[in-house]
Coordinates of C-alpha atoms in Angstrom, one line a residue:
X10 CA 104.6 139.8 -56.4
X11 CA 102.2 141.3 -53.8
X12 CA 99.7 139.0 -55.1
X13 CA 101.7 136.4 -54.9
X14 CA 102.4 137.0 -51.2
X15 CA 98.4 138.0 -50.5
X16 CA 97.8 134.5 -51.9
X17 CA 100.1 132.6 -49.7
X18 CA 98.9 134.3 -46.5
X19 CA 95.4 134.1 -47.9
X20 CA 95.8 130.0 -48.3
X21 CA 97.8 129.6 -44.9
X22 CA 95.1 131.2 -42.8
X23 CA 92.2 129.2 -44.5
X24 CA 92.8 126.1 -41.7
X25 CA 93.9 123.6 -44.7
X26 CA 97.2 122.4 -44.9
X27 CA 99.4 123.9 -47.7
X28 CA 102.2 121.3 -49.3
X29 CA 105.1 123.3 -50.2
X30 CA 107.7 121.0 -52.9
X31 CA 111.1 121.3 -53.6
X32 CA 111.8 124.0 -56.3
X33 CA 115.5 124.9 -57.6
X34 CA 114.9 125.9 -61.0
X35 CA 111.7 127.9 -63.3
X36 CA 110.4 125.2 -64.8
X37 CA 109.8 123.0 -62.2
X38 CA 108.1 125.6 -60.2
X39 CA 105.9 126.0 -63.3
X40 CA 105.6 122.7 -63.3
X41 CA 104.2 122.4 -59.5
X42 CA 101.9 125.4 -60.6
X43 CA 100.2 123.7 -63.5
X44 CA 99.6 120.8 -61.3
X45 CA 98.0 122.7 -58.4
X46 CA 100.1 123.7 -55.5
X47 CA 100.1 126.3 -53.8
X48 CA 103.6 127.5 -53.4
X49 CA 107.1 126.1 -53.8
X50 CA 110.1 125.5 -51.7
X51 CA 113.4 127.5 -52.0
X52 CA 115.8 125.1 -50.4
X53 CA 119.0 125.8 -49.1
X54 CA 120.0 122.2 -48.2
X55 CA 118.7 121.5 -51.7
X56 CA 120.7 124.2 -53.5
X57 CA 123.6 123.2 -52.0
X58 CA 123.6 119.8 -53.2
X59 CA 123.1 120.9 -56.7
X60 CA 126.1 123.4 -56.5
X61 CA 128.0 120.2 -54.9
X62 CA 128.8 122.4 -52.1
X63 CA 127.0 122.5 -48.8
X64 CA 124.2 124.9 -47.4
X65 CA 126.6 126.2 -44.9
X66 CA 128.8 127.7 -47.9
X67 CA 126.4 129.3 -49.9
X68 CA 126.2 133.0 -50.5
X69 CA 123.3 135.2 -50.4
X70 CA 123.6 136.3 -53.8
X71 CA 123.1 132.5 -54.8
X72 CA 119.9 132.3 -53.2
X73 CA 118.8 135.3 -54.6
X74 CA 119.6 134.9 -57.9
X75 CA 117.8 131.4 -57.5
X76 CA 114.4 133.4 -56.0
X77 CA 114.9 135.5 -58.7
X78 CA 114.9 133.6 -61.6
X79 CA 111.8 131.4 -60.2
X80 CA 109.8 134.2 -59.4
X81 CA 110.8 136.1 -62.3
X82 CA 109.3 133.2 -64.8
X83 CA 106.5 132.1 -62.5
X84 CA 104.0 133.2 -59.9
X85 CA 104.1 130.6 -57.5
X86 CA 104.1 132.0 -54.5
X87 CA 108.3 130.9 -53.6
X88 CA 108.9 130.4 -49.3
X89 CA 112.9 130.7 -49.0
X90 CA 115.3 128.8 -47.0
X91 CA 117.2 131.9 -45.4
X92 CA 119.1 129.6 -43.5
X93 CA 120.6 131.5 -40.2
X94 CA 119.9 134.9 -41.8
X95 CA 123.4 134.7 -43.2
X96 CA 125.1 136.2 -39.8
X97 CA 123.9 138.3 -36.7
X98 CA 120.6 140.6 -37.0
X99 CA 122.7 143.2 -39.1
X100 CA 122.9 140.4 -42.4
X101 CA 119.1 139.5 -41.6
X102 CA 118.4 142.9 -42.4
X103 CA 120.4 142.7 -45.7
X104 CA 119.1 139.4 -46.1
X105 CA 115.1 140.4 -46.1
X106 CA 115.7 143.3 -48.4
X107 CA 117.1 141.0 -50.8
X108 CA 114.8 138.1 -50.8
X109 CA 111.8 140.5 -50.7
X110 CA 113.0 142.6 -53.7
X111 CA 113.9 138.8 -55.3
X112 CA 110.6 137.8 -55.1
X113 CA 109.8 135.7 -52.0
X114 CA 106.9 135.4 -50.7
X115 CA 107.9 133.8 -47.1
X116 CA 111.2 133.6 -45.5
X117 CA 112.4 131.0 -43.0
X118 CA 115.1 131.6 -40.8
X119 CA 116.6 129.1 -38.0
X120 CA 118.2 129.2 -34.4
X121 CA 121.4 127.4 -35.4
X122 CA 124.7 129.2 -34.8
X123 CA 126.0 131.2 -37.9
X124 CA 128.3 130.8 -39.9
X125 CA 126.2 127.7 -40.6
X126 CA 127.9 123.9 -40.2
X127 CA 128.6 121.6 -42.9
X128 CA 127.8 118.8 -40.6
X129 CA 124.3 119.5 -40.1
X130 CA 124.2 117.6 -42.6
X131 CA 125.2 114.9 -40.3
X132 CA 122.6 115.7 -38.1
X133 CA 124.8 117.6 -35.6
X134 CA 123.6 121.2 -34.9
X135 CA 124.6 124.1 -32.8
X136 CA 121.9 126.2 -31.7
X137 CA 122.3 130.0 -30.4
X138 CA 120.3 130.9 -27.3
X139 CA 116.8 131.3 -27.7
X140 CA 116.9 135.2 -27.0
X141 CA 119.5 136.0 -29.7
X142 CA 117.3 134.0 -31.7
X143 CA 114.1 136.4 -30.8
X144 CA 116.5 139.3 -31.8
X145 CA 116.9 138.0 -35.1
X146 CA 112.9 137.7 -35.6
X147 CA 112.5 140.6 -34.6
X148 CA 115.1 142.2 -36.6
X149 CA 113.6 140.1 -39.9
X150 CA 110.2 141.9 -38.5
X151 CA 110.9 145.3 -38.7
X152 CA 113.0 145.6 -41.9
X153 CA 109.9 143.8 -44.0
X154 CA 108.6 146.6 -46.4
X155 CA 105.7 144.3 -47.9
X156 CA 103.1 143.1 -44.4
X157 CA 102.0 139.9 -46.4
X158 CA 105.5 139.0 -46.4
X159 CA 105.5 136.0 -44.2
X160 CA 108.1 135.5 -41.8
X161 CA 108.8 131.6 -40.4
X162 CA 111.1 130.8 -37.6
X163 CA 112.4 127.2 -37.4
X164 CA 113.7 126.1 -34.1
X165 CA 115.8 122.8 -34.0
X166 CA 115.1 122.9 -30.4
X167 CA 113.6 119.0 -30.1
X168 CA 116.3 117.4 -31.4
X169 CA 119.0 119.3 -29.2
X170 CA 117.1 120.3 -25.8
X171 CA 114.0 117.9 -25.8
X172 CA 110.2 118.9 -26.9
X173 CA 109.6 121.5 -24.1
X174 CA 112.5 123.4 -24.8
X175 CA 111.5 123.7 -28.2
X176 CA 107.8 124.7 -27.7
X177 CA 108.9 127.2 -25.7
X178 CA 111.5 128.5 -28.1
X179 CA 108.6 128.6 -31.1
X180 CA 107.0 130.7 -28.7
X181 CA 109.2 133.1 -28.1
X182 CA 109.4 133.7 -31.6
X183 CA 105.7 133.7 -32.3
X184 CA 106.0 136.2 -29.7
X185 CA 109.0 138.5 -31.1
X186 CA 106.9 138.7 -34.6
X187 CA 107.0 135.8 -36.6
X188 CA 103.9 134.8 -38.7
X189 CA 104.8 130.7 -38.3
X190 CA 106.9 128.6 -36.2
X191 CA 108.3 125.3 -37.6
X192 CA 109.0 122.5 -35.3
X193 CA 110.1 118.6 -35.9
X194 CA 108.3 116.4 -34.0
X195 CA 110.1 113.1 -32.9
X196 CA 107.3 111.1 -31.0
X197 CA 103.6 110.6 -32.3
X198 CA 102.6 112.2 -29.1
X199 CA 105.0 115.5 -30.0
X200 CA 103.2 115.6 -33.4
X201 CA 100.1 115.5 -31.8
X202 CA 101.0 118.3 -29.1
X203 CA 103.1 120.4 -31.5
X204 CA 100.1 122.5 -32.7
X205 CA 98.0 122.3 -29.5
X206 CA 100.6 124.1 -27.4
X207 CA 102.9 126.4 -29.8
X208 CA 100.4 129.8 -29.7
X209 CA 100.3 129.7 -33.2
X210 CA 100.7 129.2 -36.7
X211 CA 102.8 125.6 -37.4
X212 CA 104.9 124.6 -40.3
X213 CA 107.4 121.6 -40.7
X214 CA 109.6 119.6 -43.3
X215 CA 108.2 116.0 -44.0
X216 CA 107.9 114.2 -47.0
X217 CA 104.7 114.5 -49.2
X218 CA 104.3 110.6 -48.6
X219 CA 104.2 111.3 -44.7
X220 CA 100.8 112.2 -44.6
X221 CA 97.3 113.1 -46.2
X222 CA 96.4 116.4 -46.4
X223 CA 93.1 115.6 -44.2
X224 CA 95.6 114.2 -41.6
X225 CA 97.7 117.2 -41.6
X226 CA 94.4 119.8 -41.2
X227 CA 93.4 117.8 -38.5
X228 CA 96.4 117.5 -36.8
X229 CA 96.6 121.5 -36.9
X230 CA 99.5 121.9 -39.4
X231 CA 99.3 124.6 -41.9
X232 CA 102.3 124.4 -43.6
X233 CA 104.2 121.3 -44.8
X234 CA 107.3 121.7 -46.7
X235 CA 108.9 118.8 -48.9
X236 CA 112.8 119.6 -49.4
X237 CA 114.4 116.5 -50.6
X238 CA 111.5 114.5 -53.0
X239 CA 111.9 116.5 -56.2
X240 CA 115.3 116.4 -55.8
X241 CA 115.8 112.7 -54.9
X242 CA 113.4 111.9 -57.5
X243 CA 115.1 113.2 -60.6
X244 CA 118.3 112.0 -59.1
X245 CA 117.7 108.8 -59.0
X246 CA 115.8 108.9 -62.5
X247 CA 119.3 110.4 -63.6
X248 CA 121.2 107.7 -62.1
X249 CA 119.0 104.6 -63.5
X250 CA 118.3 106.2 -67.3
X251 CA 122.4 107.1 -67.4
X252 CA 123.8 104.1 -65.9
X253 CA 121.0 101.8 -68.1
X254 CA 122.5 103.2 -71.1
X255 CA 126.0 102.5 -69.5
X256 CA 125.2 98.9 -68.9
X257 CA 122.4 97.8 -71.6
X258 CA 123.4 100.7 -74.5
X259 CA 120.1 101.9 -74.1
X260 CA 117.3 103.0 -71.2
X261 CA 114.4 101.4 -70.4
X262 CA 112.6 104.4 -70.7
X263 CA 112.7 104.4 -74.3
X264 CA 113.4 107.3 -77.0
X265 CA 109.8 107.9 -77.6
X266 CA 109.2 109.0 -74.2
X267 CA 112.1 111.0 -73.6
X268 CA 111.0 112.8 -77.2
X269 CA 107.9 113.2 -76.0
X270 CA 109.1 115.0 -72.5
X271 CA 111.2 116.9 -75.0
X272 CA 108.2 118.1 -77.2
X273 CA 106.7 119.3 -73.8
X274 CA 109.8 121.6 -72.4
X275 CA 109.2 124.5 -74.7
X276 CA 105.0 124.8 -73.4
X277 CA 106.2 124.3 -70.0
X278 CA 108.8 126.9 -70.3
X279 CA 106.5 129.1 -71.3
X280 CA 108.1 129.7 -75.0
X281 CA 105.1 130.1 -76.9
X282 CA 104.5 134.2 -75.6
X283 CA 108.6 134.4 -77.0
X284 CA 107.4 132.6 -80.4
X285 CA 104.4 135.3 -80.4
X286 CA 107.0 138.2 -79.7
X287 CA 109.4 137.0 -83.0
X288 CA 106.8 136.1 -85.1
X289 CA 105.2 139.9 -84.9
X290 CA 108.3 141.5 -85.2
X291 CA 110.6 139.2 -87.7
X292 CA 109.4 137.2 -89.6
X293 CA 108.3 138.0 -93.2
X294 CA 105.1 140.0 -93.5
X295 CA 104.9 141.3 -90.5

């Protein structure tokens, strides 16, 4: 996992952008790995949706066990929604132990109050004050065992106390430790300004139809994460394939494809090295 973590802070200080995608289960994040990126997304907006719950009501343990599983079936390097830290600096203690020894390779934390509201979802968030905030960072700081660990602290500062407010909050946190700030943008101006005046590292949340990646380097962006498209996508392939069978008796996709996406699942959940494991130990002649 070390080098999984090397590789991630190796890639986000080359000065090109790195395009993080939504990742909830092991085989999509072996799936993003055979096609080239360069680490997955952890969500915990996404996890919450597909536990038909809410962010604000999961449980450490579920994102864990999440990281866990991901990391334990593939090494892309994982960055981890860890929310507000789960509570005050004492559960961001608890909570880097646990994502580090699950497998993380980057954390990122947020300056909304905790417990966490379902109605962010709604857009309407609660931020703490900018130096509890720093104490958190700090906190997250000095209980990281493994340095390449990275450690991102989100501010929702523009949409609740305008652009300045924010910048200056991202660095405070820069400043209290962190290895990235993340910041949203509203104007074209602000996304222009965003990397010129936080003192550091940037990361944000955007689609990956927002932007090019040249448009991102040259903006000064280093991170961007995708947390809804993987999800929305199979969603709505759910939706059409289930309701086309509902309406026509049959999908438009057709069986062939969908046996040949079957055929695929066992190579791209890595079943061959099991096949290789039974066949030298049970079956005949060996």
């Amino acid at each position: 996992m070390t080098s999984a973590r090397r590789a991630l802070r190796d890639r986000l200080a080359s000065g090109e952008v790195v395009f993080a995608p939504l990742c909830l289960e092991p085989i999509v994040a072996r799936l993003c790995e055979e096609l080239g990126y360069e680490a997955g997304y952890v969500s915990g907006g996404g996890l919450g949706y597909s536990l038909a719950v809410s962010e604000a009501l999961l449980t450490m343990d579920e994102i864990s066990a999440t990281t866990r599983a991901i990391s334990r079936r593939s090494s892309l390097p994982l960055i981890v929604d860890g929310g507000v830290g789960f509570g005050d600096p004492v559960q961001v203690a608890r909570m880097m132990w646990d994502l580090e020894a699950a497998g993380a390779a980057a954390v990122e934390i947020e300056d909304q109050v905790a417990p966490k509201r379902v109605s962010h979802h709604r857009h309407i968030e609660h931020l703490i004050p900018r130096d509890e905030m720093v104490a958190k960072v700090r906190v997250a700081v000095d209980q990281r065992r493994d340095p390449d660990f990275v450690i991102i602290a989100r501010t929702g500062g523009v949409a609740n106390e305008g652009f300045d407010a924010a910048v200056d909050r991202a660095n405070a946190y820069l400043d209290a430790g962190a290895d990235m700030a993340m910041i949203f943008p509203r104007s074209k101006q602000e996304w222009i300004e965003a990397p010129q005046r936080v003192r550091g590292p940037l990361a944000t949340i955007a689609s990956l139809d927002q932007r090019s990646a040249a448009t991102w380097t040259d903006l000064g962006y280093r991170l961007v994460i995708d947390a809804f498209t993987g999800q929305t996508a199979a969603i709505d392939a759910i939706r059409t394939a289930y309701r086309e069978q509902r309406e026509q008796g049959h999908t438009t996709v057709g069986l062939a494809r969908h046996l040949e996406v079957y055929a695929d699942l066992p190579r791209l959940a890595g079943l061959e090295e099991l096949y290789d494991i039974e066949r030298a130990t049970t079956e005949p002649g060996t």
